[in-house]
mmCIF file of C-alpha atoms in Angstrom:
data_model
loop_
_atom_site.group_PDB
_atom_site.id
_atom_site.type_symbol
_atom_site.label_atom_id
_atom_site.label_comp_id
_atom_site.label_asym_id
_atom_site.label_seq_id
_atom_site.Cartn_x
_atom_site.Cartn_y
_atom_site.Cartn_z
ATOM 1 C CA UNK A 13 0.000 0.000 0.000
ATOM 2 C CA UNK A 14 2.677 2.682 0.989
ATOM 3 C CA UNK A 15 4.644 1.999 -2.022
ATOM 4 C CA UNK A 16 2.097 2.865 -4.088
ATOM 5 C CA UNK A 17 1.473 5.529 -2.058
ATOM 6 C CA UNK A 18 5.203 6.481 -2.620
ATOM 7 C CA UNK A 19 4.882 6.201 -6.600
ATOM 8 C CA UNK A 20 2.198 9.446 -6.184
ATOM 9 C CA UNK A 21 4.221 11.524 -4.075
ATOM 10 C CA UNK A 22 7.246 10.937 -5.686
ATOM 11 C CA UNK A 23 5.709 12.992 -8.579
ATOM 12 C CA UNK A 24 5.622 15.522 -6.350
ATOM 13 C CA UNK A 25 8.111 18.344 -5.053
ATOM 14 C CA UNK A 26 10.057 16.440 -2.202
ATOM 15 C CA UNK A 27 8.687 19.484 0.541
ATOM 16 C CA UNK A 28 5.389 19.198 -0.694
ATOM 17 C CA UNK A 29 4.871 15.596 -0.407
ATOM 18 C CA UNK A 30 6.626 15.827 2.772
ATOM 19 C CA UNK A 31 3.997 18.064 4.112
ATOM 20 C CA UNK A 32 0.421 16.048 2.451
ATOM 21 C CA UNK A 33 2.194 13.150 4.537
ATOM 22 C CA UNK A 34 2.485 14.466 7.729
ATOM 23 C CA UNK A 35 -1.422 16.230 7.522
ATOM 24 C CA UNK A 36 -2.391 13.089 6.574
ATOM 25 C CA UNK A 37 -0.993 11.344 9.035
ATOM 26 C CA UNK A 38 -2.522 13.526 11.902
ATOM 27 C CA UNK A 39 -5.870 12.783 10.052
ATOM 28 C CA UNK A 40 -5.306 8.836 10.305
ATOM 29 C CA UNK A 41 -4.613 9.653 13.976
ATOM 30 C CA UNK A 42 -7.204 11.347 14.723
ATOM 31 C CA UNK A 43 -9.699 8.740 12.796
ATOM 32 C CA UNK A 44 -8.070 6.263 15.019
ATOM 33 C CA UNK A 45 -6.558 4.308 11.535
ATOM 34 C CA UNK A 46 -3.295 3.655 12.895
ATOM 35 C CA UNK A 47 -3.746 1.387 15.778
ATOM 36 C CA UNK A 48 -2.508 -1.478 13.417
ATOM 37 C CA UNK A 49 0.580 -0.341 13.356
ATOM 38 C CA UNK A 50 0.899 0.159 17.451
ATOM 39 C CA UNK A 51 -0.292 -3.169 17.859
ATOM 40 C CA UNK A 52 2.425 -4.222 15.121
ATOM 41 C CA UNK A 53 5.417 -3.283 16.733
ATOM 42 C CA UNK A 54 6.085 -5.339 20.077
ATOM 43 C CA UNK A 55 6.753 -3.620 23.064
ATOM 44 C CA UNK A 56 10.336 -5.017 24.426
ATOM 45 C CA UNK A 57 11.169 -2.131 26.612
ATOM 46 C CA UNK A 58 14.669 -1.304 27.595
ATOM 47 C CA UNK A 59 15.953 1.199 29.977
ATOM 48 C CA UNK A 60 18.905 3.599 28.639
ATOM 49 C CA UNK A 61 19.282 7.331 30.001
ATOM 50 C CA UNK A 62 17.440 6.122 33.009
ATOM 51 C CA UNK A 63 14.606 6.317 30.395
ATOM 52 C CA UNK A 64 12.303 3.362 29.764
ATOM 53 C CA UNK A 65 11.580 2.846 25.943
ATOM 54 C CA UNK A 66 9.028 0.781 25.059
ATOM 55 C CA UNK A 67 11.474 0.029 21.908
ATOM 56 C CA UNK A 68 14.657 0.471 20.578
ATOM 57 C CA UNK A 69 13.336 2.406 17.346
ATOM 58 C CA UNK A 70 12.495 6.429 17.292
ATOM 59 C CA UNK A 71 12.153 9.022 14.691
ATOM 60 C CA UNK A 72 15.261 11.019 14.323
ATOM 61 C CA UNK A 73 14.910 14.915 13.997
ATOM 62 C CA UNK A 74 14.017 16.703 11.372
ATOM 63 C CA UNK A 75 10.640 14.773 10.142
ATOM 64 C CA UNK A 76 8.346 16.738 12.590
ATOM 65 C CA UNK A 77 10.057 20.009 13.743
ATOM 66 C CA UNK A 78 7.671 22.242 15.546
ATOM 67 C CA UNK A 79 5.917 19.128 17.064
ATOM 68 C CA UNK A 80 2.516 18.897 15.287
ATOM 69 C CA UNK A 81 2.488 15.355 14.344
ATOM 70 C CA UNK A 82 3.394 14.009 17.650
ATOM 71 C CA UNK A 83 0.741 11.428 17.972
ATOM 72 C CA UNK A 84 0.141 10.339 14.566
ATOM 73 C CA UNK A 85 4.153 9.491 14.412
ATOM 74 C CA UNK A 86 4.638 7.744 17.957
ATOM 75 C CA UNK A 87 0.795 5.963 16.980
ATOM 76 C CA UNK A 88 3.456 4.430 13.943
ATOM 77 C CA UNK A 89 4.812 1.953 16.523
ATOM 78 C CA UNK A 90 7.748 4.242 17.326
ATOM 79 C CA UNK A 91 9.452 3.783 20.572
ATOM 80 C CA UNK A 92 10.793 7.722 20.961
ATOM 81 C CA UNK A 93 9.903 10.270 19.178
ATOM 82 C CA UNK A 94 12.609 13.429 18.334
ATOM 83 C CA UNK A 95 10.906 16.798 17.518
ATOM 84 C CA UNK A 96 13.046 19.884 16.347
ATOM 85 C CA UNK A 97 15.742 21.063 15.462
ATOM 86 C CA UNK A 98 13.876 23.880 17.392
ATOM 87 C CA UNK A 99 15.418 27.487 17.649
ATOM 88 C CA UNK A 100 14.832 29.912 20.237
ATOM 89 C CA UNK A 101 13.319 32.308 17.455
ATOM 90 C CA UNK A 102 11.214 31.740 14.046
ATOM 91 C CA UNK A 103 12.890 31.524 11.180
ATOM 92 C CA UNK A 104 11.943 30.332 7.590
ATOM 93 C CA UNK A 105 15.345 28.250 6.879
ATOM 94 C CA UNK A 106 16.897 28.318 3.296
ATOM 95 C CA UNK A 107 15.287 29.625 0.308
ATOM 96 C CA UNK A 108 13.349 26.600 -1.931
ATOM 97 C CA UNK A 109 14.055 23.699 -3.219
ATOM 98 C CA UNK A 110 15.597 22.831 -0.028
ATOM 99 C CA UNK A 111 14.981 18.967 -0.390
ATOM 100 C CA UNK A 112 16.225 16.797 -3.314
ATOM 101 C CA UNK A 113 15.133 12.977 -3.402
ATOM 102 C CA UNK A 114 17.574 10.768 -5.471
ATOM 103 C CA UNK A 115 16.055 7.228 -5.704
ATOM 104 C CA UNK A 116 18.756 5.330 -7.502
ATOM 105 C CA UNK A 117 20.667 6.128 -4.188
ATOM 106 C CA UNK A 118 18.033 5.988 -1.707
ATOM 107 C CA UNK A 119 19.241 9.117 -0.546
ATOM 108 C CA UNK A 120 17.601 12.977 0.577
ATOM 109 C CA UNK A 121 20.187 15.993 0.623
ATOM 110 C CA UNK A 122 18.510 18.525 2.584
ATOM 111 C CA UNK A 123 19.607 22.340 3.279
ATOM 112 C CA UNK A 124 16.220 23.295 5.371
ATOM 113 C CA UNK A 125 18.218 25.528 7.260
ATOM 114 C CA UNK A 126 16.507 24.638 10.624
ATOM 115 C CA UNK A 127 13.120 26.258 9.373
ATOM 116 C CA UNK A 128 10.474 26.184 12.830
ATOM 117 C CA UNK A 129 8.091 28.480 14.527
ATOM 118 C CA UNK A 130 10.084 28.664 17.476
ATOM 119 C CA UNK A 131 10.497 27.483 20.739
ATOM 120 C CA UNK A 132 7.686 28.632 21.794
ATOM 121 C CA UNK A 133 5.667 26.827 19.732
ATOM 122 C CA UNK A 134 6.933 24.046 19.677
ATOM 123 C CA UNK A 135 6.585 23.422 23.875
ATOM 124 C CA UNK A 136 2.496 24.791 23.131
ATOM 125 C CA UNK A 137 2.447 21.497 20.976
ATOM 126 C CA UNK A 138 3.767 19.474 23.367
ATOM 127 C CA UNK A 139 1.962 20.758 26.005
ATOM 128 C CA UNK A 140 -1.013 20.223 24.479
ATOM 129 C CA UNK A 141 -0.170 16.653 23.287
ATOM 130 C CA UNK A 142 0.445 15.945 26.915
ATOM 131 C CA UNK A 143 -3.091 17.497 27.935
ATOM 132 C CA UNK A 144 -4.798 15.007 25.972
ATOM 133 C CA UNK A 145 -2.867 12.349 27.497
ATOM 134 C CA UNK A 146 0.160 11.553 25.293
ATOM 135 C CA UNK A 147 2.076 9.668 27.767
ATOM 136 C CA UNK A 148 5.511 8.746 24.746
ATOM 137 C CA UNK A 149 8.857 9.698 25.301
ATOM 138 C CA UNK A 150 9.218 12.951 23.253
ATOM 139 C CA UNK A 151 13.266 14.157 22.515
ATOM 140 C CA UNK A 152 13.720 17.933 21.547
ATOM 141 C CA UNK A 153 16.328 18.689 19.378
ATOM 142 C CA UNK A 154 17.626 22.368 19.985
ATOM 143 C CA UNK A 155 19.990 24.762 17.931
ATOM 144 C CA UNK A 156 20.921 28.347 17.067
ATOM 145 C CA UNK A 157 19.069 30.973 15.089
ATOM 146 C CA UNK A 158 20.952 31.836 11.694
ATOM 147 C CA UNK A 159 21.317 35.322 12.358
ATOM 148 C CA UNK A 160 23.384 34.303 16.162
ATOM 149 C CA UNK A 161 26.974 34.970 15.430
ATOM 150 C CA UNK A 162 28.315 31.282 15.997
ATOM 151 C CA UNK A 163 30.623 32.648 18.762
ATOM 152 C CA UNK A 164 27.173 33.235 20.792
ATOM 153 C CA UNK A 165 25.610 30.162 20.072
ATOM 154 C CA UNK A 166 25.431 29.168 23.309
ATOM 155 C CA UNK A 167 23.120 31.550 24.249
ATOM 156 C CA UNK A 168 20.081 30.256 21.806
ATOM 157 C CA UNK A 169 21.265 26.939 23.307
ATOM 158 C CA UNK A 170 20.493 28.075 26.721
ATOM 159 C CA UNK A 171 17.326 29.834 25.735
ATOM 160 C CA UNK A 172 15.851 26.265 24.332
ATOM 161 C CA UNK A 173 17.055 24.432 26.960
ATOM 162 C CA UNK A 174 15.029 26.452 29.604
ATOM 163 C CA UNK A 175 11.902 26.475 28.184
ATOM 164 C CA UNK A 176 12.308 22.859 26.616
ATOM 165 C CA UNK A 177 13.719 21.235 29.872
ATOM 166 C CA UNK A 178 10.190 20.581 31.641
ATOM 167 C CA UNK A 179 8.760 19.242 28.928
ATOM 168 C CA UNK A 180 11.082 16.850 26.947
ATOM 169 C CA UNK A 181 11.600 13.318 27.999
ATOM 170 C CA UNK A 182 15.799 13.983 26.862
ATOM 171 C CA UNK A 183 17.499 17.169 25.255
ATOM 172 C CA UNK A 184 19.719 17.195 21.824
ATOM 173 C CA UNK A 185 22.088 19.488 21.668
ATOM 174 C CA UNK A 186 22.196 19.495 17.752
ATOM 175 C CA UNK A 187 25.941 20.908 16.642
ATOM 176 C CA UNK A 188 26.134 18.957 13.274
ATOM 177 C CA UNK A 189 23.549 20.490 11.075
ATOM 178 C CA UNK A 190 25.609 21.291 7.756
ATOM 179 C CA UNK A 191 23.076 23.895 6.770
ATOM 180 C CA UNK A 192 23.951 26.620 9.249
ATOM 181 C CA UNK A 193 26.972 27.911 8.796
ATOM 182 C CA UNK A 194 29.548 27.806 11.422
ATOM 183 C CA UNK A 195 27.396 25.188 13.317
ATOM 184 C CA UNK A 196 29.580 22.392 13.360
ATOM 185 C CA UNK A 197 32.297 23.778 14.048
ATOM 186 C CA UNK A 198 30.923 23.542 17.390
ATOM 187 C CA UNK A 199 32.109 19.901 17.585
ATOM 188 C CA UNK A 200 35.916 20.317 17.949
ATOM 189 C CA UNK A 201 38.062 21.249 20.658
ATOM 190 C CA UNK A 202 37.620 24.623 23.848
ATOM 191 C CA UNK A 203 34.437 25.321 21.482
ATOM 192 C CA UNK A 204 32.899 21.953 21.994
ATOM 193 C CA UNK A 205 34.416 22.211 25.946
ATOM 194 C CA UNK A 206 32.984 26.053 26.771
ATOM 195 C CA UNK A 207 29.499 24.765 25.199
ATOM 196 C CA UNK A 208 28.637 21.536 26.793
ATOM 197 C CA UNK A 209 30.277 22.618 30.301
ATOM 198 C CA UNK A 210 27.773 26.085 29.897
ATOM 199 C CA UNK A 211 25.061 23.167 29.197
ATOM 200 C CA UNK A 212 25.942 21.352 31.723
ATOM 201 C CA UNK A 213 26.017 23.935 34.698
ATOM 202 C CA UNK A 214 22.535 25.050 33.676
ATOM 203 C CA UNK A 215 21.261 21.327 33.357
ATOM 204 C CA UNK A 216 22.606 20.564 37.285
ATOM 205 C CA UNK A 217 20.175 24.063 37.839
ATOM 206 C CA UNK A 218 17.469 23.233 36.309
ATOM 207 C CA UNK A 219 17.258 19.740 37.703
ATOM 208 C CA UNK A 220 18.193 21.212 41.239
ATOM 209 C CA UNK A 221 15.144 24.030 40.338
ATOM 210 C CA UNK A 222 12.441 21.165 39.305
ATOM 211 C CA UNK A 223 13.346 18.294 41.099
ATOM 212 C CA UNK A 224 13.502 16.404 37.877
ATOM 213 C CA UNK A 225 16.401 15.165 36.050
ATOM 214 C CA UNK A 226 16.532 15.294 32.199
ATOM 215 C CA UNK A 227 19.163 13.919 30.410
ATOM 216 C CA UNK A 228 21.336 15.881 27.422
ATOM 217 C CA UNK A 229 22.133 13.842 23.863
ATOM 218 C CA UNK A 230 24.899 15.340 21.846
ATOM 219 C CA UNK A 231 24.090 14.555 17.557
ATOM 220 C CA UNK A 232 27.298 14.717 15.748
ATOM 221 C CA UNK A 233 28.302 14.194 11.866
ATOM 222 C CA UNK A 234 29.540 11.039 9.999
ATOM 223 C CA UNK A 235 32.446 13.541 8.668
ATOM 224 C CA UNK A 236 35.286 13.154 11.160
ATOM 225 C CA UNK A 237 38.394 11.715 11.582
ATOM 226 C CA UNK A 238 39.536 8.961 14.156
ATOM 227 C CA UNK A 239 41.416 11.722 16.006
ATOM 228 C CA UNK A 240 38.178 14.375 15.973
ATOM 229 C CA UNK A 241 36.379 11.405 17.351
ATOM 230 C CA UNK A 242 38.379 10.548 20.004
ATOM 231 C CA UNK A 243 38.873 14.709 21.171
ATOM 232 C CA UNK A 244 35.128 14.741 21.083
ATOM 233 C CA UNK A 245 34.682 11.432 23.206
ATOM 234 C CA UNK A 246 36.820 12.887 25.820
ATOM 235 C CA UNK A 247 34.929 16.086 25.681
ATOM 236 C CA UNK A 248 31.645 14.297 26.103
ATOM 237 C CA UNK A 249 32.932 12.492 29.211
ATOM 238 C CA UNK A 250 34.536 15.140 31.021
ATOM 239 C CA UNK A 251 31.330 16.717 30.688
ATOM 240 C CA UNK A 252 29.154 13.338 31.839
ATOM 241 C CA UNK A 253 26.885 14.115 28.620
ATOM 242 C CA UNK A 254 24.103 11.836 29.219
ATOM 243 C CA UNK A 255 24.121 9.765 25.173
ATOM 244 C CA UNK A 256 25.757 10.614 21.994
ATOM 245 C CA UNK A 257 23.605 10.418 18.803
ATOM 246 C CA UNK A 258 25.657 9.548 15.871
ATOM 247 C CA UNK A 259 25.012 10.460 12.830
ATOM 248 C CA UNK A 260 23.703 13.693 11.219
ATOM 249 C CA UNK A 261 24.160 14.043 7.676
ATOM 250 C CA UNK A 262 27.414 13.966 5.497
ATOM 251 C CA UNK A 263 28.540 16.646 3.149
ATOM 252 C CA UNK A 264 30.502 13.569 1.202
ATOM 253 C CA UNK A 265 28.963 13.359 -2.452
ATOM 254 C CA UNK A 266 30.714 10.565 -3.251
ATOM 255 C CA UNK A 267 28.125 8.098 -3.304
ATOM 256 C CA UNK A 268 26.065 9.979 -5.711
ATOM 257 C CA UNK A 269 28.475 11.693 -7.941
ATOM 258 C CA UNK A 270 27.044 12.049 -11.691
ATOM 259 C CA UNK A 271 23.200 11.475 -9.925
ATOM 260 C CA UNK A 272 20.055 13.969 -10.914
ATOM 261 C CA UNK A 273 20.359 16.385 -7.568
ATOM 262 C CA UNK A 274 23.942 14.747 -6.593
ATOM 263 C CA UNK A 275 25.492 18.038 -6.355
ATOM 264 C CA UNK A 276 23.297 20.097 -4.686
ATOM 265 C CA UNK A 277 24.440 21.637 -1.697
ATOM 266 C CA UNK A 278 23.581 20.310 1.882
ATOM 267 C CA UNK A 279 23.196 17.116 3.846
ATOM 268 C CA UNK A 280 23.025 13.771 2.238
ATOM 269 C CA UNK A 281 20.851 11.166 4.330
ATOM 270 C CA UNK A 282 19.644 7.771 3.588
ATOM 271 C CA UNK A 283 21.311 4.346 1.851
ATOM 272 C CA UNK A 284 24.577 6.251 0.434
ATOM 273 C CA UNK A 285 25.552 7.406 4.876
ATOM 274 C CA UNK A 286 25.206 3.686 5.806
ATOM 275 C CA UNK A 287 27.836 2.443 5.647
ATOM 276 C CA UNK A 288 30.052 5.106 7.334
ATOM 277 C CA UNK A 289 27.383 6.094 10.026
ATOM 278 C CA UNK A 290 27.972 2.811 11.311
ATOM 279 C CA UNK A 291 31.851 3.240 11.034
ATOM 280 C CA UNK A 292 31.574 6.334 13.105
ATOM 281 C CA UNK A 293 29.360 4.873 15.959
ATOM 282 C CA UNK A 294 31.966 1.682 16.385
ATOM 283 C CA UNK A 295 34.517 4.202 16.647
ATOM 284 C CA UNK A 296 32.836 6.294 19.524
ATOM 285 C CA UNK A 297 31.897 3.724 21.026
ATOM 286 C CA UNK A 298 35.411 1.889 21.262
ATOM 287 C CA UNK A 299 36.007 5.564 22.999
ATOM 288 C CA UNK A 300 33.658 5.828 24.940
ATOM 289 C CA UNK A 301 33.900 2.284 26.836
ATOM 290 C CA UNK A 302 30.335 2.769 27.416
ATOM 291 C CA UNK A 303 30.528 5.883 29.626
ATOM 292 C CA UNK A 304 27.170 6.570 27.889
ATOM 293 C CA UNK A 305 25.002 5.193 25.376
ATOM 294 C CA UNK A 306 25.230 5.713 21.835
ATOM 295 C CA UNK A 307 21.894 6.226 19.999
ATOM 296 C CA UNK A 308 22.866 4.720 16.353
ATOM 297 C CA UNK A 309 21.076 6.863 12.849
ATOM 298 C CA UNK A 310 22.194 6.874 9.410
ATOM 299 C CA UNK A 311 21.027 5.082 6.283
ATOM 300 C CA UNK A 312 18.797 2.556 8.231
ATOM 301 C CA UNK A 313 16.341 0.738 4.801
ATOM 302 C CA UNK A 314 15.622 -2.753 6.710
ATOM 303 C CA UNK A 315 15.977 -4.801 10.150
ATOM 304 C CA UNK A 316 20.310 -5.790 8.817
ATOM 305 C CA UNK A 317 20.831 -1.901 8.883
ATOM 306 C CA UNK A 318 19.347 -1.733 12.459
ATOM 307 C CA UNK A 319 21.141 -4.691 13.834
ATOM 308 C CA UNK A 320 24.177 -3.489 12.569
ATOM 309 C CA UNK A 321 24.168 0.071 14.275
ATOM 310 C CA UNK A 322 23.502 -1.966 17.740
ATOM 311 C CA UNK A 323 26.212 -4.558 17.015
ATOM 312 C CA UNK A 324 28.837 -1.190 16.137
ATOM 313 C CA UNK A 325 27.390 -0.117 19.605
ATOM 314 C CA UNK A 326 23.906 1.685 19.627
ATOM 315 C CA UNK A 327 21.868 0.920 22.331
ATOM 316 C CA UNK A 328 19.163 2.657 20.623
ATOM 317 C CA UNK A 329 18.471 3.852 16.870
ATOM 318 C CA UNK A 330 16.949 6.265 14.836
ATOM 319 C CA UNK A 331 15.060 6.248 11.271
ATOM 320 C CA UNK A 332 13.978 9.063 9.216
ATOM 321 C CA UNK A 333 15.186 8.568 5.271
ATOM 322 C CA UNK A 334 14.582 4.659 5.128
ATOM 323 C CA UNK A 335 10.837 5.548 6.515
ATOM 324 C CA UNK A 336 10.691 7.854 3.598
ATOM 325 C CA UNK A 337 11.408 5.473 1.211
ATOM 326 C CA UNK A 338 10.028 2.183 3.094
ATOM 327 C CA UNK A 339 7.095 3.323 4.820
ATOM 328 C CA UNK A 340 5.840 2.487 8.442
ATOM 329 C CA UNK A 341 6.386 -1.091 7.493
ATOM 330 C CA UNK A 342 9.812 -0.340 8.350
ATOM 331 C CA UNK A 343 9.360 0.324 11.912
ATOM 332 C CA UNK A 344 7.689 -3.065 12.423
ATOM 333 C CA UNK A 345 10.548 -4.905 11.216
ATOM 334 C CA UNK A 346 13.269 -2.867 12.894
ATOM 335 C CA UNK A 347 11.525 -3.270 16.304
ATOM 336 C CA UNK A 348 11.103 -6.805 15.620
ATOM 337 C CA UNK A 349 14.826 -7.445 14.652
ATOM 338 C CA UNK A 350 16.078 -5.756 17.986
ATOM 339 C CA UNK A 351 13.237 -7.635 20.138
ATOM 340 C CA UNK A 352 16.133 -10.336 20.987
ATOM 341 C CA UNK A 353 18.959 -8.151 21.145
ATOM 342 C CA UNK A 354 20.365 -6.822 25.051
ATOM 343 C CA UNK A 355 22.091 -3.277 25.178
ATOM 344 C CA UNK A 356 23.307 -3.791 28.582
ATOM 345 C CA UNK A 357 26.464 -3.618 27.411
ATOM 346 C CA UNK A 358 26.547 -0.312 25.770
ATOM 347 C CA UNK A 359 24.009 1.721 27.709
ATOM 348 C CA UNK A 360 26.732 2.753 30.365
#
């Protein structure tokens, strides 16, 4: 059914079909048409960030970024869902087209640009998703406005944190977007140190100030080196960051060079950042000795992808591209693939 669903919408502008999916979706949810697919996917919870997930599969960032579709995508059998990326202010993001599909690749390049109505918005939705008794474990993915100088980035961090901290089941601290520039240089070295050490303090506050602990992911890119990796691991532990989610997108093109859309600027997702997403989590996590968890994303089509991010080292993972081009069915057969498979050992 979805993949002739997919043959329509593939017709269509990759941002427009984007959006008839998601308004449909809340529509199915709110006609009560997608209890099938709840009832499809097997609860096997596990505990990781002193969270308990009724599965190992969530939505990665990106799909639903101001939070409207909250219940129509958790009611797809996923585990976790992550809203955002989420800046303190509007903003529209890049100019369109900002989102190229290239099927013979399986891939999406993306330069959105972090378009969102705002914090603001964003906590209204979940608010009101919790008022009418939405009970899932909800991530919030937060970043800096375009027009912040990147040497005061951690003040639109801060912002989002406060007003997202009583309200999200975990935080992401989202430092790998390639579509803002300056962002990722974030990850490397006293930039990195100064930002998640700010984050930090004001987490201990806030928890101190609410009496309730919520825990802080840091997403990173598939583009560094062994040596960036390991500076970054020691970062994150010094700091007691609560999980790493790797990956974000890659700025590689090599994958789809000669491909309709293979040089357009921005992030490449899907099949083609397989491979080397999984590369990048073994590596962290041969780093990181399980002082955290690693929450595993990147090219994830069918349940071999998802096994393999947990045997590199995930103790969770994260779909977004393969649901594109797979559909919900994808869910089911992730969830079911990682029924039978323990993450005690790399949930630190």
């Amino acid at each position: 059914m979805y993949h002739i669903a997919r043959q329509l919408l593939f017709k269509l502008p990759a941002e427009t079909s984007h959006n008839i999916t998601l308004k449909s979706l809340k529509l199915a949810q709110k006609a009560h048409l997608l209890s099938v697919f709840t009832k499809q996917a097997s609860s096997e919870p596990v505990e990781v960030m002193g969270l308990q997930f009724p599965n190992k599969v969530g939505l990665a960032a990106g799909l639903d970024k101001n939070g409207d579709y909250l219940e129509g995508l958790a009611g797809l059998g996923f585990g976790f869902v992550e809203i955002g990326t989420v800046t303190p202010k509007p903003q529209d993001g890049n100019p369109l087209p900002r989102l190229f599909r290239l099927p013979e690749a399986q891939g999406i390049i993306n330069r959105m640009g972090f378009n969102n109505h705002g914090v603001d918005h964003l906590i209204e939705n979940v608010k009101a998703a919790r008022a009418r008794g939405f009970d899932g474990i909800i991530g919030i993915n937060i970043g800096k406005n375009a027009v912040t100088p990147v040497e005061n980035a951690l003040d639109d961090y801060l912002i989002c944190l406060r007003k997202a901290y009583e309200h999200a089941s975990y935080i992401t601290i989202n430092i790998s977007s390639p579509n803002t520039p300056g962002l990722r240089s974030l990850q490397y070295g006293e930039e990195l140190d100064a930002l998640l050490s700010a984050l930090k303090a004001e987490q201990t506050t806030l928890s101190e100030s609410t009496g309730c602990y919520v825990p802080l992911a840091v997403k990173v890119a598939p583009d560094l080196s062994s040596e960036e990796i390991a500076g970054i691991s020691e970062c994150l532990v010094n700091n007691k960051i609560d999980a790493l989610i790797a990956t974000n997108t890659t700025l590689s093109r090599d994958a789809v060079q000669g491909m309709q859309h293979g040089d357009e600027a921005g992030g490449l997702s899907g099949a083609p950042v397989t491979q080397k997403s999984t590369e990048v989590i073994a590596e962290f996590a041969k780093q990181l000795k399980g002082a955290m968890p690693i929450i595993g994303v990147g090219g994830i089509f069918n349940a071999a992808d998802a096994r393999d991010k947990i045997n590199a080292g995930a103790s969770l993972i994260q779909v977004y591209s393969g649901l594109i081009y797979q559909g919900p069915a994808l869910i089911t057969e992730c969830v079911a693939a990682l029924s039978d498979v323990s993450v005690e050992d790399h949930k630190g």
